[in-house]
Amino acid sequence: MELEIKELTKDNLDKIIALDQICFGGLWTKGAYEREIDSPRSLLLGIFQVDPSPLHQELIGMSCFWAIVEEAHITLLGIDPNYRGQGLGELLLSHLLLQAHQWSLERATLEVRASNTTAINLYQKLGFEIAGRRKDYYPLPPEDALILWRSRLQEPEFSQEMKNIQEKRCAALLTKGWDILQSS
C-alpha cells in the first residue's frame, strides 16, 4: 500500500465531500471547499492511499489552515475512521505545520472538542498547548472547545523537529506495510 500527501484541488472535490461526510458529518459544503482551494490564504492537504495498478487514489485524510496575518488557523484535520490509530493524523499534521513554516507563519492555533482526548494528545505531541476554552463552541452535541496554540514556527529547530517526526512516523508506517511516496 502506498501513501501520498499532496495539496487538494478541485479535481478532488467529490472525494473531499465524501470524506467530510465520513469524518465531520458534512461540516463544509462543496462551495466552501471550492473557496478554500481557490483562496491564496488557505491550504488544504490530503493524504491518499494509492493503488498503482490500475491507478486509483483514495482520499483517507485531509487537513486545512487559513493564513491570518502571521498565524496558521487550523480549521480541520480528519482521518477516515477505517485508517485511524496508525499515525496518519500525526504525519498529515506535521506536513501541514511544515507548510505553515514555509509560508513564514509564526504560530498555529485551533479549536478542539474538550472531550476529544485522542486529538488533544496528538496536538500536544506536536507542541500545541492549551491556551483557553470557548464555552458551548460546538452546537451538536453542545460542548466546549479547547483553544490550542503552537508558537515559534519560525525557530531554526522547528522544521527539523517536524522532519524528525515525519521520518519516525514513515518508518513506523513502513513496518505496517505502507510505502510513503514523495509528497507533492
Short mmCIF file of C-alpha atoms in Angstrom, two decimals:
data_model
loop_
_atom_site.label_atom_id
_atom_site.label_comp_id
_atom_site.label_asym_id
_atom_site.label_seq_id
_atom_site.Cartn_x
_atom_site.Cartn_y
_atom_site.Cartn_z
CA MET A 1 0.00 0.00 0.00
CA GLU A 2 1.30 3.43 -0.90
CA LEU A 3 0.53 6.80 0.70
CA GLU A 4 0.90 10.24 -0.80
CA ILE A 5 0.36 13.66 0.79
CA LYS A 6 -0.42 16.49 -1.57
CA GLU A 7 -2.36 19.71 -1.94
CA LEU A 8 -6.01 19.14 -2.78
CA THR A 9 -7.51 20.57 -5.97
CA LYS A 10 -10.96 20.94 -7.50
CA ASP A 11 -10.35 17.59 -9.21
CA ASN A 12 -10.62 16.07 -5.71
CA LEU A 13 -13.93 17.75 -4.74
CA ASP A 14 -16.10 14.62 -4.84
CA LYS A 15 -13.59 12.74 -2.66
CA ILE A 16 -13.29 15.73 -0.31
CA ILE A 17 -17.07 15.94 0.17
CA ALA A 18 -17.31 12.18 0.77
CA LEU A 19 -14.52 12.26 3.37
CA ASP A 20 -16.00 15.37 5.02
CA GLN A 21 -19.27 13.45 5.45
CA ILE A 22 -17.46 10.47 6.99
CA CYS A 23 -15.19 12.47 9.31
CA PHE A 24 -17.23 15.57 10.15
CA GLY A 25 -20.83 14.78 9.24
CA GLY A 26 -20.97 17.39 6.47
CA LEU A 27 -19.05 20.25 8.08
CA TRP A 28 -18.50 22.23 4.86
CA THR A 29 -20.35 22.43 1.55
CA LYS A 30 -18.84 21.82 -1.87
CA GLY A 31 -18.82 25.60 -2.40
CA ALA A 32 -16.94 26.12 0.85
CA TYR A 33 -14.26 23.65 -0.23
CA GLU A 34 -14.04 25.34 -3.64
CA ARG A 35 -13.41 28.67 -1.89
CA GLU A 36 -10.70 27.05 0.28
CA ILE A 37 -8.98 25.64 -2.79
CA ASP A 38 -9.19 28.98 -4.63
CA SER A 39 -8.04 31.12 -1.71
CA PRO A 40 -4.40 32.20 -1.72
CA ARG A 41 -4.60 32.38 2.10
CA SER A 42 -5.77 28.79 2.62
CA LEU A 43 -4.01 25.44 2.30
CA LEU A 44 -5.90 22.15 2.01
CA LEU A 45 -3.78 18.98 2.15
CA GLY A 46 -4.88 15.43 1.57
CA ILE A 47 -3.39 12.04 2.31
CA PHE A 48 -4.17 9.42 -0.32
CA GLN A 49 -3.94 5.66 -0.39
CA VAL A 50 -2.58 4.92 -3.85
CA ASP A 51 -3.15 1.68 -5.74
CA PRO A 52 -0.72 1.78 -8.67
CA SER A 53 -2.47 -0.83 -10.82
CA PRO A 54 -4.85 0.35 -12.04
CA LEU A 55 -4.02 3.83 -10.80
CA HIS A 56 -6.56 4.69 -8.11
CA GLN A 57 -6.24 7.21 -5.31
CA GLU A 58 -8.49 7.08 -2.26
CA LEU A 59 -8.56 10.19 -0.07
CA ILE A 60 -8.23 8.91 3.51
CA GLY A 61 -7.36 12.12 5.36
CA MET A 62 -7.32 15.87 4.99
CA SER A 63 -6.28 19.00 6.82
CA CYS A 64 -6.56 22.72 6.26
CA PHE A 65 -5.28 26.00 7.62
CA TRP A 66 -6.09 29.64 6.99
CA ALA A 67 -3.17 32.06 6.99
CA ILE A 68 -4.35 35.02 9.08
CA VAL A 69 -1.66 37.68 9.48
CA GLU A 70 1.21 35.56 10.91
CA GLU A 71 -0.99 32.69 12.15
CA ALA A 72 -1.96 29.32 10.73
CA HIS A 73 -5.51 28.80 11.95
CA ILE A 74 -6.06 25.05 11.56
CA THR A 75 -9.67 24.59 10.56
CA LEU A 76 -9.81 20.83 10.14
CA LEU A 77 -7.87 17.61 10.49
CA GLY A 78 -9.61 14.33 9.76
CA ILE A 79 -8.67 10.75 9.00
CA ASP A 80 -11.15 8.18 7.70
CA PRO A 81 -12.15 6.04 10.72
CA ASN A 82 -11.01 2.90 8.85
CA TYR A 83 -7.44 4.25 8.88
CA ARG A 84 -7.21 5.81 12.35
CA GLY A 85 -4.77 4.65 15.00
CA GLN A 86 -1.83 4.26 12.61
CA GLY A 87 -0.23 7.69 12.96
CA LEU A 88 -1.63 9.14 9.74
CA GLY A 89 -3.02 12.18 11.58
CA GLU A 90 0.41 12.88 13.05
CA LEU A 91 2.04 12.58 9.63
CA LEU A 92 -0.54 14.84 7.98
CA LEU A 93 -0.42 17.44 10.76
CA SER A 94 3.38 17.59 10.65
CA HIS A 95 3.17 18.23 6.89
CA LEU A 96 0.59 20.97 7.45
CA LEU A 97 2.78 22.63 10.11
CA LEU A 98 5.83 22.46 7.84
CA GLN A 99 3.81 24.22 5.16
CA ALA A 100 2.87 26.91 7.70
CA HIS A 101 6.60 27.31 8.40
CA GLN A 102 7.31 27.60 4.67
CA TRP A 103 4.60 30.25 4.40
CA SER A 104 6.55 32.21 7.08
CA LEU A 105 3.74 31.90 9.61
CA GLU A 106 4.88 32.31 13.22
CA ARG A 107 2.34 30.26 15.15
CA ALA A 108 -0.59 27.87 14.75
CA THR A 109 -3.91 27.70 16.56
CA LEU A 110 -7.02 25.54 16.54
CA GLU A 111 -10.13 24.60 18.48
CA VAL A 112 -10.90 21.03 19.52
CA ARG A 113 -13.76 19.43 21.43
CA ALA A 114 -12.85 19.28 25.11
CA SER A 115 -13.79 15.56 25.15
CA ASN A 116 -11.61 14.64 22.14
CA THR A 117 -8.64 13.36 24.14
CA THR A 118 -7.18 11.49 21.16
CA ALA A 119 -6.91 14.70 19.13
CA ILE A 120 -5.71 16.73 22.12
CA ASN A 121 -2.94 14.18 22.76
CA LEU A 122 -1.90 14.35 19.09
CA TYR A 123 -1.79 18.15 19.13
CA GLN A 124 0.19 18.22 22.36
CA LYS A 125 2.63 15.66 20.93
CA LEU A 126 3.35 18.17 18.16
CA GLY A 127 3.91 21.02 20.60
CA PHE A 128 0.47 22.57 21.00
CA GLU A 129 -0.50 23.91 24.41
CA ILE A 130 -3.95 24.60 25.83
CA ALA A 131 -4.48 28.37 25.91
CA GLY A 132 -8.15 28.65 26.82
CA ARG A 133 -11.70 27.41 26.44
CA ARG A 134 -14.66 28.55 24.33
CA LYS A 135 -17.88 27.84 26.19
CA ASP A 136 -20.50 25.93 24.15
CA TYR A 137 -18.47 26.38 20.95
CA TYR A 138 -19.83 23.22 19.34
CA PRO A 139 -23.62 23.15 18.86
CA LEU A 140 -24.34 19.45 18.24
CA PRO A 141 -23.83 17.98 20.69
CA PRO A 142 -23.25 21.08 22.79
CA GLU A 143 -19.70 21.14 24.08
CA ASP A 144 -16.87 23.48 24.96
CA ALA A 145 -13.83 23.82 22.73
CA LEU A 146 -10.27 23.99 23.97
CA ILE A 147 -8.12 26.59 22.24
CA LEU A 148 -4.66 25.26 21.45
CA TRP A 149 -1.57 27.18 20.32
CA ARG A 150 1.78 26.19 18.86
CA SER A 151 4.27 29.05 18.71
CA ARG A 152 7.80 29.51 17.34
CA LEU A 153 7.16 28.01 13.90
CA GLN A 154 10.00 30.14 12.56
CA GLU A 155 12.59 28.96 15.08
CA PRO A 156 15.53 27.22 13.36
CA GLU A 157 14.86 23.88 15.08
CA PHE A 158 11.15 23.79 14.16
CA SER A 159 11.48 22.45 10.62
CA GLN A 160 13.97 19.81 11.76
CA GLU A 161 11.61 18.78 14.56
CA MET A 162 8.77 18.28 12.04
CA LYS A 163 11.05 16.38 9.65
CA ASN A 164 12.15 14.10 12.51
CA ILE A 165 8.51 13.41 13.37
CA GLN A 166 7.83 12.58 9.72
CA GLU A 167 10.83 10.26 9.47
CA LYS A 168 9.81 8.36 12.61
CA ARG A 169 6.19 8.15 11.51
CA CYS A 170 7.14 6.99 7.98
CA ALA A 171 9.44 4.30 9.44
CA ALA A 172 6.62 3.09 11.71
CA LEU A 173 4.14 3.07 8.81
CA LEU A 174 6.61 1.12 6.68
CA THR A 175 6.55 -1.68 9.27
CA LYS A 176 2.74 -1.78 8.85
CA GLY A 177 3.01 -2.23 5.09
CA TRP A 178 2.70 1.40 3.99
CA ASP A 179 5.11 2.92 1.49
CA ILE A 180 5.25 6.72 1.59
CA LEU A 181 5.52 8.32 -1.85
CA GLN A 182 7.33 11.64 -2.26
CA SER A 183 4.84 14.30 -1.23
CA SER A 184 3.99 16.97 -3.74
#
